[in-house]
Amino acid sequence: MRSITVLSGGIGGARFLQGLLHAIDTGALPGVAPDAVVTVVTNTADDLWVHGLKVCPDLDTVMYTLGEGIDPERGWGRREETWSVREELAAYGVEPTWFGLGDRDVATHLVRTQMLEAGYPLSAVTTALCRRWLEPVHGERVRLLPMTDDRVETHVAVADADAPSGTRVVHFQEYWIRMRAEVPAETVVVVGLDRATPAPGVVEAITDADLVLVPPSNPVVSVGTILGVPGVRDALVGTDAPVVGLSPVVEGQHVRGMARQLLTAIGVEVSAAGVGLHYGARSRGGVLDGWLVDTGDAGDVAALEAAGLRAAAVPLMMTSPEATAAMVAAALDLVAR
Ligand code: GDP
Ligand code: CA
């Protein structure tokens, strides 16, 4: 295998990619070439405009993580960050105050915004930013693609007694960061998704891959939005590559983030089997060939197999690149069998 494509969100996806690269480097993946190219199709529906800047949280999390610029404790933003810009903005009393823009991070958003305003599509901007972060560490072997160059934004409807309709719609980032996903999500609306087109290279990355991996990213607002870009689902259904995913839900709980709230909002059972069956088997109209669940969810394997998926239970906690590499090896083994 020479080319692996991963459909990624932010933090969960980035951790998974570290493990995948570790697995390739240590020869833990039989049949995968040491110089295999990893293409990351990244969710952009978390993107937002803030203080006039275009911010792409998932692209930046993957870029900084693989480029060794991430803050390892927070899992997002730059390491050794300072916050003078945020303090100055707060002193002016300008909203929003809940979105943390670090000083170092601001430089990325300034470059991105300036290039977008000069007319470059997001995919070209991403390539330019990655020249600083990915090339020195990984050479040409990691490619980062936004799922689309079009503006797509996830909004969440929440109950609000003060709103005339009883419901208020907020940007996904406001739901997650300001509201801490503490109130139930009533509906999830991905604005612009149905009219979006895949960014250049996205369909080819899936169609021409030797292996497609769906990491333990949020199944609604990360993987779900990528799958919703018209053309992406068809590419997955049609590719000759095996498609295998790993559950972000372990023993009925998300490991971090807010998958529970959002799965509930779209009517999907919050369980490892629930998410696997939601994606579905390619042989039965879905997008997956295989689905890995955590050892704590071994009881889900039979139901998944009955639905046409290859399934197995292995430890799925991404506690270190080594642990994650073992997960990737198990995923490959599942579809190589
Ligand atoms: P986000 O952009 O920060 O939401 O990151 P992702 O979109 O990649 O999604 C995070 C998802 O990954 C959440 O639903 C978590 O439940 C899941 N997750 C995070 N860490 C782990 C882990 O160690 N193991 C597993 N199985 N899932 C995880
Ligand atoms: Ca995200």
GROMACS .gro file of N, CA and C in nm, residues 110-272:
model
  489
  110LEU      N    1  -0.414   3.538   1.028
  110LEU     CA    2  -0.388   3.657   0.945
  110LEU      C    3  -0.341   3.615   0.806
  111VAL      N    4  -0.249   3.521   0.801
  111VAL     CA    5  -0.198   3.476   0.670
  111VAL      C    6  -0.312   3.415   0.590
  112ARG      N    7  -0.390   3.329   0.657
  112ARG     CA    8  -0.500   3.261   0.587
  112ARG      C    9  -0.601   3.363   0.532
  113THR      N   10  -0.640   3.459   0.618
  113THR     CA   11  -0.742   3.555   0.578
  113THR      C   12  -0.692   3.641   0.462
  114GLN      N   13  -0.568   3.683   0.472
  114GLN     CA   14  -0.510   3.765   0.367
  114GLN      C   15  -0.508   3.690   0.234
  115MET      N   16  -0.471   3.564   0.236
  115MET     CA   17  -0.467   3.485   0.112
  115MET      C   18  -0.607   3.461   0.057
  116LEU      N   19  -0.703   3.433   0.146
  116LEU     CA   20  -0.841   3.413   0.099
  116LEU      C   21  -0.891   3.541   0.033
  117GLU      N   22  -0.859   3.656   0.096
  117GLU     CA   23  -0.909   3.781   0.040
  117GLU      C   24  -0.839   3.816  -0.090
  118ALA      N   25  -0.721   3.762  -0.111
  118ALA     CA   26  -0.653   3.782  -0.240
  118ALA      C   27  -0.708   3.688  -0.347
  119GLY      N   28  -0.798   3.597  -0.307
  119GLY     CA   29  -0.864   3.513  -0.406
  119GLY      C   30  -0.822   3.367  -0.409
  120TYR      N   31  -0.730   3.328  -0.323
  120TYR     CA   32  -0.690   3.187  -0.320
  120TYR      C   33  -0.797   3.102  -0.252
  121PRO      N   34  -0.824   2.982  -0.306
  121PRO     CA   35  -0.917   2.893  -0.235
  121PRO      C   36  -0.851   2.838  -0.108
  122LEU      N   37  -0.936   2.793  -0.013
  122LEU     CA   38  -0.885   2.743   0.114
  122LEU      C   39  -0.785   2.629   0.095
  123SER      N   40  -0.808   2.545  -0.006
  123SER     CA   41  -0.716   2.432  -0.028
  123SER      C   42  -0.575   2.483  -0.060
  124ALA      N   43  -0.566   2.588  -0.142
  124ALA     CA   44  -0.434   2.643  -0.176
  124ALA      C   45  -0.372   2.711  -0.054
  125VAL      N   46  -0.455   2.777   0.025
  125VAL     CA   47  -0.405   2.843   0.146
  125VAL      C   48  -0.350   2.737   0.243
  126THR      N   49  -0.423   2.627   0.254
  126THR     CA   50  -0.382   2.519   0.345
  126THR      C   51  -0.247   2.462   0.302
  127THR      N   52  -0.232   2.441   0.172
  127THR     CA   53  -0.104   2.392   0.120
  127THR      C   54   0.008   2.488   0.156
  128ALA      N   55  -0.019   2.617   0.142
  128ALA     CA   56   0.083   2.718   0.173
  128ALA      C   57   0.119   2.715   0.321
  129LEU      N   58   0.020   2.707   0.408
  129LEU     CA   59   0.047   2.703   0.552
  129LEU      C   60   0.124   2.577   0.590
  130CYS      N   61   0.089   2.466   0.524
  130CYS     CA   62   0.153   2.338   0.557
  130CYS      C   63   0.299   2.334   0.513
  131ARG      N   64   0.336   2.423   0.420
  131ARG     CA   65   0.477   2.429   0.380
  131ARG      C   66   0.564   2.462   0.501
  132ARG      N   67   0.511   2.545   0.589
  132ARG     CA   68   0.587   2.575   0.711
  132ARG      C   69   0.584   2.459   0.810
  133TRP      N   70   0.467   2.396   0.827
  133TRP     CA   71   0.450   2.301   0.937
  133TRP      C   72   0.479   2.157   0.900
  134LEU      N   73   0.432   2.112   0.786
  134LEU     CA   74   0.441   1.968   0.757
  134LEU      C   75   0.567   1.931   0.680
  135GLU      N   76   0.607   2.016   0.586
  135GLU     CA   77   0.723   1.979   0.504
  135GLU      C   78   0.850   1.953   0.584
  136PRO      N   79   0.885   2.042   0.681
  136PRO     CA   80   1.010   2.018   0.755
  136PRO      C   81   1.007   1.888   0.835
  137VAL      N   82   0.890   1.848   0.881
  137VAL     CA   83   0.880   1.728   0.966
  137VAL      C   84   0.855   1.603   0.883
  138HIS      N   85   0.769   1.614   0.783
  138HIS     CA   86   0.722   1.495   0.712
  138HIS      C   87   0.754   1.495   0.562
  139GLY      N   88   0.821   1.597   0.513
  139GLY     CA   89   0.847   1.602   0.369
  139GLY      C   90   0.718   1.605   0.291
  140GLU      N   91   0.710   1.521   0.188
  140GLU     CA   92   0.593   1.521   0.100
  140GLU      C   93   0.493   1.413   0.141
  141ARG      N   94   0.517   1.345   0.252
  141ARG     CA   95   0.437   1.226   0.274
  141ARG      C   96   0.304   1.250   0.345
  142VAL      N   97   0.281   1.371   0.394
  142VAL     CA   98   0.151   1.402   0.452
  142VAL      C   99   0.090   1.519   0.376
  143ARG      N  100  -0.032   1.499   0.327
  143ARG     CA  101  -0.103   1.605   0.253
  143ARG      C  102  -0.229   1.637   0.331
  144LEU      N  103  -0.254   1.764   0.352
  144LEU     CA  104  -0.374   1.808   0.425
  144LEU      C  105  -0.468   1.877   0.328
  145LEU      N  106  -0.589   1.824   0.316
  145LEU     CA  107  -0.689   1.884   0.226
  145LEU      C  108  -0.812   1.923   0.307
  146PRO      N  109  -0.862   2.046   0.288
  146PRO     CA  110  -0.994   2.075   0.345
  146PRO      C  111  -1.097   1.994   0.269
  147MET      N  112  -1.208   1.957   0.337
  147MET     CA  113  -1.309   1.877   0.267
  147MET      C  114  -1.369   1.954   0.150
  148THR      N  115  -1.375   2.087   0.164
  148THR     CA  116  -1.432   2.171   0.058
  148THR      C  117  -1.368   2.309   0.065
  149ASP      N  118  -1.369   2.379  -0.047
  149ASP     CA  119  -1.327   2.520  -0.047
  149ASP      C  120  -1.444   2.613  -0.019
  150ASP      N  121  -1.564   2.558  -0.014
  150ASP     CA  122  -1.683   2.641   0.005
  150ASP      C  123  -1.707   2.667   0.153
  151ARG      N  124  -1.780   2.775   0.181
  151ARG     CA  125  -1.812   2.806   0.320
  151ARG      C  126  -1.923   2.712   0.368
  152VAL      N  127  -1.893   2.635   0.470
  152VAL     CA  128  -1.988   2.542   0.530
  152VAL      C  129  -1.976   2.561   0.681
  153GLU      N  130  -2.088   2.577   0.751
  153GLU     CA  131  -2.079   2.599   0.897
  153GLU      C  132  -2.184   2.519   0.971
  154THR      N  133  -2.141   2.448   1.071
  154THR     CA  134  -2.234   2.373   1.155
  154THR      C  135  -2.298   2.466   1.258
  155HIS      N  136  -2.430   2.466   1.260
  155HIS     CA  137  -2.504   2.542   1.361
  155HIS      C  138  -2.587   2.443   1.443
  156VAL      N  139  -2.610   2.479   1.568
  156VAL     CA  140  -2.682   2.392   1.659
  156VAL      C  141  -2.801   2.469   1.716
  157ALA      N  142  -2.919   2.408   1.711
  157ALA     CA  143  -3.038   2.470   1.770
  157ALA      C  144  -3.052   2.421   1.914
  158VAL      N  145  -3.071   2.517   2.006
  158VAL     CA  146  -3.088   2.483   2.147
  158VAL      C  147  -3.215   2.552   2.199
  159ALA      N  148  -3.276   2.492   2.299
  159ALA     CA  149  -3.394   2.553   2.361
  159ALA      C  150  -3.353   2.682   2.430
  160ASP      N  151  -3.434   2.788   2.413
  160ASP     CA  152  -3.407   2.916   2.478
  160ASP      C  153  -3.540   2.982   2.509
  161ALA      N  154  -3.575   2.981   2.638
  161ALA     CA  155  -3.705   3.033   2.680
  161ALA      C  156  -3.722   3.180   2.643
  162ASP      N  157  -3.611   3.253   2.630
  162ASP     CA  158  -3.619   3.397   2.600
  162ASP      C  159  -3.640   3.425   2.452
  163ALA      N  160  -3.616   3.324   2.366
  163ALA     CA  161  -3.630   3.348   2.222
  163ALA      C  162  -3.778   3.336   2.183
  164PRO      N  163  -3.826   3.421   2.089
  164PRO     CA  164  -3.969   3.418   2.051
  164PRO      C  165  -4.014   3.278   2.008
  165SER      N  166  -3.930   3.205   1.937
  165SER     CA  167  -3.968   3.072   1.888
  165SER      C  168  -3.939   2.963   1.991
  166GLY      N  169  -3.876   3.000   2.102
  166GLY     CA  170  -3.838   2.900   2.202
  166GLY      C  171  -3.708   2.829   2.167
  167THR      N  172  -3.650   2.865   2.054
  167THR     CA  173  -3.527   2.800   2.008
  167THR      C  174  -3.429   2.907   1.962
  168ARG      N  175  -3.303   2.882   1.989
  168ARG     CA  176  -3.199   2.973   1.941
  168ARG      C  177  -3.096   2.891   1.866
  169VAL      N  178  -3.044   2.946   1.758
  169VAL     CA  179  -2.944   2.874   1.679
  169VAL      C  180  -2.809   2.941   1.700
  170VAL      N  181  -2.710   2.860   1.737
  170VAL     CA  182  -2.574   2.914   1.759
  170VAL      C  183  -2.475   2.839   1.672
  171HIS      N  184  -2.364   2.904   1.645
  171HIS     CA  185  -2.255   2.836   1.572
  171HIS      C  186  -2.205   2.721   1.659
  172PHE      N  187  -2.163   2.613   1.592
  172PHE     CA  188  -2.110   2.498   1.664
  172PHE      C  189  -2.005   2.538   1.768
  173GLN      N  190  -1.917   2.630   1.734
  173GLN     CA  191  -1.810   2.669   1.827
  173GLN      C  192  -1.867   2.735   1.953
  174GLU      N  193  -1.976   2.811   1.935
  174GLU     CA  194  -2.038   2.875   2.051
  174GLU      C  195  -2.104   2.768   2.140
  175TYR      N  196  -2.167   2.670   2.075
  175TYR     CA  197  -2.229   2.559   2.150
  175TYR      C  198  -2.123   2.485   2.231
  176TRP      N  199  -2.010   2.462   2.169
  176TRP     CA  200  -1.906   2.380   2.230
  176TRP      C  201  -1.825   2.458   2.332
  177ILE      N  202  -1.781   2.578   2.297
  177ILE     CA  203  -1.688   2.650   2.383
  177ILE      C  204  -1.762   2.735   2.487
  178ARG      N  205  -1.856   2.819   2.440
  178ARG     CA  206  -1.924   2.906   2.537
  178ARG      C  207  -2.026   2.828   2.621
  179MET      N  208  -2.105   2.743   2.554
  179MET     CA  209  -2.212   2.672   2.624
  179MET      C  210  -2.165   2.536   2.678
  180ARG      N  211  -2.041   2.497   2.646
  180ARG     CA  212  -1.982   2.371   2.690
  180ARG      C  213  -2.072   2.250   2.663
  181ALA      N  214  -2.155   2.262   2.560
  181ALA     CA  215  -2.247   2.154   2.520
  181ALA      C  216  -2.328   2.103   2.639
  182GLU      N  217  -2.359   2.197   2.732
  182GLU     CA  218  -2.429   2.154   2.854
  182GLU      C  219  -2.580   2.150   2.838
  183VAL      N  220  -2.632   2.219   2.738
  183VAL     CA  221  -2.776   2.210   2.712
  183VAL      C  222  -2.797   2.113   2.595
  184PRO      N  223  -2.911   2.044   2.592
  184PRO     CA  224  -2.931   1.949   2.482
  184PRO      C  225  -2.933   2.020   2.347
  185ALA      N  226  -2.876   1.954   2.248
  185ALA     CA  227  -2.886   2.005   2.110
  185ALA      C  228  -3.016   1.952   2.052
  186GLU      N  229  -3.099   2.042   1.996
  186GLU     CA  230  -3.226   1.997   1.938
  186GLU      C  231  -3.208   1.949   1.795
  187THR      N  232  -3.139   2.030   1.718
  187THR     CA  233  -3.107   1.988   1.580
  187THR      C  234  -2.969   2.040   1.544
  188VAL      N  235  -2.910   1.976   1.445
  188VAL     CA  236  -2.781   2.018   1.392
  188VAL      C  237  -2.805   2.055   1.246
  189VAL      N  238  -2.769   2.178   1.210
  189VAL     CA  239  -2.789   2.223   1.072
  189VAL      C  240  -2.652   2.261   1.016
  190VAL      N  241  -2.614   2.199   0.905
  190VAL     CA  242  -2.484   2.228   0.847
  190VAL      C  243  -2.509   2.320   0.726
  191VAL      N  244  -2.493   2.449   0.752
  191VAL     CA  245  -2.530   2.550   0.653
  191VAL      C  246  -2.435   2.544   0.534
  192GLY      N  247  -2.490   2.529   0.415
  192GLY     CA  248  -2.409   2.531   0.293
  192GLY      C  249  -2.360   2.394   0.249
  193LEU      N  250  -2.385   2.291   0.332
  193LEU     CA  251  -2.327   2.160   0.301
  193LEU      C  252  -2.383   2.102   0.170
  194ASP      N  253  -2.514   2.115   0.151
  194ASP     CA  254  -2.575   2.052   0.033
  194ASP      C  255  -2.529   2.116  -0.098
  195ARG      N  256  -2.479   2.240  -0.090
  195ARG     CA  257  -2.433   2.308  -0.212
  195ARG      C  258  -2.281   2.305  -0.226
  196ALA      N  259  -2.212   2.243  -0.131
  196ALA     CA  260  -2.065   2.244  -0.134
  196ALA      C  261  -2.013   2.145  -0.239
  197THR      N  262  -1.894   2.172  -0.288
  197THR     CA  263  -1.828   2.073  -0.373
  197THR      C  264  -1.698   2.031  -0.306
  198PRO      N  265  -1.657   1.906  -0.325
  198PRO     CA  266  -1.532   1.862  -0.261
  198PRO      C  267  -1.415   1.948  -0.310
  199ALA      N  268  -1.320   1.975  -0.221
  199ALA     CA  269  -1.201   2.051  -0.261
  199ALA      C  270  -1.122   1.969  -0.363
  200PRO      N  271  -1.038   2.037  -0.444
  200PRO     CA  272  -0.957   1.963  -0.542
  200PRO      C  273  -0.878   1.851  -0.474
  201GLY      N  274  -0.883   1.733  -0.532
  201GLY     CA  275  -0.805   1.621  -0.480
  201GLY      C  276  -0.879   1.533  -0.381
  202VAL      N  277  -0.992   1.579  -0.328
  202VAL     CA  278  -1.061   1.502  -0.223
  202VAL      C  279  -1.119   1.372  -0.280
  203VAL      N  280  -1.194   1.383  -0.388
  203VAL     CA  281  -1.256   1.263  -0.446
  203VAL      C  282  -1.147   1.165  -0.493
  204GLU      N  283  -1.044   1.218  -0.558
  204GLU     CA  284  -0.934   1.133  -0.606
  204GLU      C  285  -0.863   1.066  -0.489
  205ALA      N  286  -0.848   1.139  -0.379
  205ALA     CA  287  -0.777   1.082  -0.263
  205ALA      C  288  -0.851   0.959  -0.212
  206ILE      N  289  -0.983   0.959  -0.224
  206ILE     CA  290  -1.061   0.844  -0.177
  206ILE      C  291  -1.063   0.736  -0.285
  207THR      N  292  -1.088   0.777  -0.407
  207THR     CA  293  -1.101   0.681  -0.517
  207THR      C  294  -0.969   0.608  -0.543
  208ASP      N  295  -0.858   0.680  -0.536
  208ASP     CA  296  -0.728   0.622  -0.571
  208ASP      C  297  -0.652   0.564  -0.452
  209ALA      N  298  -0.711   0.570  -0.332
  209ALA     CA  299  -0.640   0.523  -0.211
  209ALA      C  300  -0.627   0.371  -0.213
  210ASP      N  301  -0.529   0.323  -0.136
  210ASP     CA  302  -0.518   0.179  -0.111
  210ASP      C  303  -0.590   0.140   0.018
  211LEU      N  304  -0.614   0.239   0.102
  211LEU     CA  305  -0.681   0.216   0.230
  211LEU      C  306  -0.745   0.347   0.274
  212VAL      N  307  -0.870   0.342   0.318
  212VAL     CA  308  -0.935   0.461   0.373
  212VAL      C  309  -0.967   0.434   0.520
  213LEU      N  310  -0.927   0.528   0.606
  213LEU     CA  311  -0.948   0.512   0.750
  213LEU      C  312  -1.041   0.622   0.802
  214VAL      N  313  -1.135   0.581   0.886
  214VAL     CA  314  -1.223   0.677   0.954
  214VAL      C  315  -1.183   0.674   1.101
  215PRO      N  316  -1.110   0.776   1.147
  215PRO     CA  317  -1.059   0.775   1.285
  215PRO      C  318  -1.170   0.796   1.386
  216PRO      N  319  -1.137   0.783   1.515
  216PRO     CA  320  -1.239   0.813   1.616
  216PRO      C  321  -1.260   0.963   1.628
  217SER      N  322  -1.317   1.021   1.524
  217SER     CA  323  -1.353   1.163   1.527
  217SER      C  324  -1.502   1.173   1.552
  218ASN      N  325  -1.548   1.294   1.577
  218ASN     CA  326  -1.691   1.311   1.605
  218ASN      C  327  -1.774   1.267   1.484
  219PRO      N  328  -1.864   1.170   1.504
  219PRO     CA  329  -1.938   1.114   1.390
  219PRO      C  330  -2.042   1.209   1.330
  220VAL      N  331  -2.077   1.314   1.403
  220VAL     CA  332  -2.179   1.407   1.352
  220VAL      C  333  -2.113   1.530   1.290
  221VAL      N  334  -2.032   1.600   1.368
  221VAL     CA  335  -1.982   1.729   1.323
  221VAL      C  336  -1.841   1.724   1.263
  222SER      N  337  -1.780   1.605   1.257
  222SER     CA  338  -1.651   1.596   1.187
  222SER      C  339  -1.666   1.499   1.069
  223VAL      N  340  -1.679   1.370   1.098
  223VAL     CA  341  -1.693   1.272   0.988
  223VAL      C  342  -1.826   1.292   0.916
  224GLY      N  343  -1.932   1.320   0.993
  224GLY     CA  344  -2.065   1.338   0.933
  224GLY      C  345  -2.067   1.450   0.830
  225THR      N  346  -1.999   1.559   0.860
  225THR     CA  347  -1.999   1.670   0.765
  225THR      C  348  -1.914   1.637   0.642
  226ILE      N  349  -1.803   1.566   0.661
  226ILE     CA  350  -1.721   1.527   0.544
  226ILE      C  351  -1.805   1.437   0.453
  227LEU      N  352  -1.875   1.340   0.514
  227LEU     CA  353  -1.958   1.248   0.435
  227LEU      C  354  -2.072   1.321   0.366
  228GLY      N  355  -2.110   1.437   0.420
  228GLY     CA  356  -2.222   1.512   0.363
  228GLY      C  357  -2.184   1.600   0.245
  229VAL      N  358  -2.056   1.617   0.219
  229VAL     CA  359  -2.017   1.696   0.101
  229VAL      C  360  -2.056   1.614  -0.022
  230PRO      N  361  -2.142   1.669  -0.108
  230PRO     CA  362  -2.187   1.590  -0.222
  230PRO      C  363  -2.069   1.534  -0.302
  231GLY      N  364  -2.071   1.404  -0.326
  231GLY     CA  365  -1.962   1.340  -0.401
  231GLY      C  366  -1.871   1.255  -0.314
  232VAL      N  367  -1.861   1.289  -0.185
  232VAL     CA  368  -1.769   1.215  -0.097
  232VAL      C  369  -1.823   1.075  -0.068
  233ARG      N  370  -1.951   1.070  -0.035
  233ARG     CA  371  -2.011   0.939  -0.005
  233ARG      C  372  -2.000   0.846  -0.127
  234ASP      N  373  -2.029   0.898  -0.245
  234ASP     CA  374  -2.019   0.817  -0.367
  234ASP      C  375  -1.876   0.767  -0.388
  235ALA      N  376  -1.779   0.854  -0.358
  235ALA     CA  377  -1.639   0.813  -0.374
  235ALA      C  378  -1.607   0.698  -0.280
  236LEU      N  379  -1.658   0.703  -0.158
  236LEU     CA  380  -1.634   0.595  -0.061
  236LEU      C  381  -1.702   0.466  -0.106
  237VAL      N  382  -1.824   0.479  -0.154
  237VAL     CA  383  -1.898   0.361  -0.199
  237VAL      C  384  -1.825   0.296  -0.316
  238GLY      N  385  -1.764   0.380  -0.401
  238GLY     CA  386  -1.706   0.330  -0.526
  238GLY      C  387  -1.560   0.290  -0.519
  239THR      N  388  -1.489   0.329  -0.414
  239THR     CA  389  -1.344   0.304  -0.414
  239THR      C  390  -1.313   0.155  -0.402
  240ASP      N  391  -1.202   0.116  -0.465
  240ASP     CA  392  -1.155  -0.022  -0.450
  240ASP      C  393  -1.087  -0.045  -0.315
  241ALA      N  394  -1.052   0.064  -0.247
  241ALA     CA  395  -0.981   0.051  -0.119
  241ALA      C  396  -1.076   0.003  -0.011
  242PRO      N  397  -1.026  -0.079   0.080
  242PRO     CA  398  -1.107  -0.109   0.199
  242PRO      C  399  -1.127   0.017   0.282
  243VAL      N  400  -1.244   0.029   0.343
  243VAL     CA  401  -1.276   0.145   0.428
  243VAL      C  402  -1.302   0.092   0.569
  244VAL      N  403  -1.221   0.138   0.663
  244VAL     CA  404  -1.236   0.086   0.800
  244VAL      C  405  -1.235   0.200   0.901
  245GLY      N  406  -1.322   0.189   0.999
  245GLY     CA  407  -1.335   0.295   1.099
  245GLY      C  408  -1.314   0.244   1.240
  246LEU      N  409  -1.294   0.340   1.333
  246LEU     CA  410  -1.271   0.309   1.474
  246LEU      C  411  -1.369   0.389   1.557
  247SER      N  412  -1.428   0.326   1.654
  247SER     CA  413  -1.536   0.391   1.728
  247SER      C  414  -1.487   0.504   1.819
  248PRO      N  415  -1.553   0.621   1.810
  248PRO     CA  416  -1.524   0.729   1.905
  248PRO      C  417  -1.604   0.714   2.035
  249VAL      N  418  -1.694   0.617   2.038
  249VAL     CA  419  -1.775   0.593   2.158
  249VAL      C  420  -1.724   0.466   2.224
  250VAL      N  421  -1.691   0.476   2.351
  250VAL     CA  422  -1.639   0.364   2.427
  250VAL      C  423  -1.729   0.343   2.548
  251GLU      N  424  -1.784   0.225   2.558
  251GLU     CA  425  -1.876   0.191   2.668
  251GLU      C  426  -1.986   0.296   2.686
  252GLY      N  427  -2.046   0.334   2.574
  252GLY     CA  428  -2.160   0.424   2.579
  252GLY      C  429  -2.127   0.570   2.606
  253GLN      N  430  -2.000   0.605   2.606
  253GLN     CA  431  -1.958   0.743   2.632
  253GLN      C  432  -1.862   0.790   2.525
  254HIS      N  433  -1.869   0.919   2.490
  254HIS     CA  434  -1.760   0.975   2.410
  254HIS      C  435  -1.639   0.991   2.502
  255VAL      N  436  -1.523   0.985   2.443
  255VAL     CA  437  -1.402   0.993   2.525
  255VAL      C  438  -1.372   1.139   2.561
  256ARG      N  439  -1.393   1.228   2.465
  256ARG     CA  440  -1.390   1.372   2.492
  256ARG      C  441  -1.481   1.436   2.388
  257GLY      N  442  -1.510   1.564   2.408
  257GLY     CA  443  -1.595   1.632   2.312
  257GLY      C  444  -1.742   1.616   2.346
  258MET      N  445  -1.828   1.618   2.245
  258MET     CA  446  -1.972   1.619   2.271
  258MET      C  447  -2.046   1.528   2.176
  259ALA      N  448  -1.985   1.414   2.143
  259ALA     CA  449  -2.052   1.321   2.051
  259ALA      C  450  -2.187   1.274   2.108
  260ARG      N  451  -2.194   1.257   2.239
  260ARG     CA  452  -2.318   1.208   2.299
  260ARG      C  453  -2.435   1.302   2.269
  261GLN      N  454  -2.414   1.433   2.295
  261GLN     CA  455  -2.520   1.529   2.271
  261GLN      C  456  -2.563   1.531   2.125
  262LEU      N  457  -2.465   1.523   2.035
  262LEU     CA  458  -2.497   1.540   1.893
  262LEU      C  459  -2.554   1.412   1.833
  263LEU      N  460  -2.507   1.296   1.876
  263LEU     CA  461  -2.567   1.170   1.829
  263LEU      C  462  -2.713   1.165   1.872
  264THR      N  463  -2.738   1.208   1.996
  264THR     CA  464  -2.876   1.210   2.046
  264THR      C  465  -2.961   1.302   1.958
  265ALA      N  466  -2.904   1.418   1.921
  265ALA     CA  467  -2.981   1.514   1.839
  265ALA      C  468  -3.017   1.457   1.703
  266ILE      N  469  -2.934   1.370   1.647
  266ILE     CA  470  -2.966   1.314   1.515
  266ILE      C  471  -3.029   1.175   1.526
  267GLY      N  472  -3.061   1.133   1.649
  267GLY     CA  473  -3.135   1.009   1.666
  267GLY      C  474  -3.053   0.882   1.650
  268VAL      N  475  -2.922   0.890   1.677
  268VAL     CA  476  -2.837   0.771   1.668
  268VAL      C  477  -2.803   0.726   1.809
  269GLU      N  478  -2.813   0.596   1.834
  269GLU     CA  479  -2.782   0.542   1.966
  269GLU      C  480  -2.637   0.570   2.002
  270VAL      N  481  -2.614   0.616   2.126
  270VAL     CA  482  -2.478   0.647   2.171
  270VAL      C  483  -2.410   0.519   2.216
  271SER      N  484  -2.360   0.445   2.121
  271SER     CA  485  -2.288   0.321   2.151
  271SER      C  486  -2.194   0.295   2.034
  272ALA      N  487  -2.096   0.207   2.058
  272ALA     CA  488  -2.001   0.173   1.951
  272ALA      C  489  -2.075   0.112   1.833
   0.00000   0.00000   0.00000
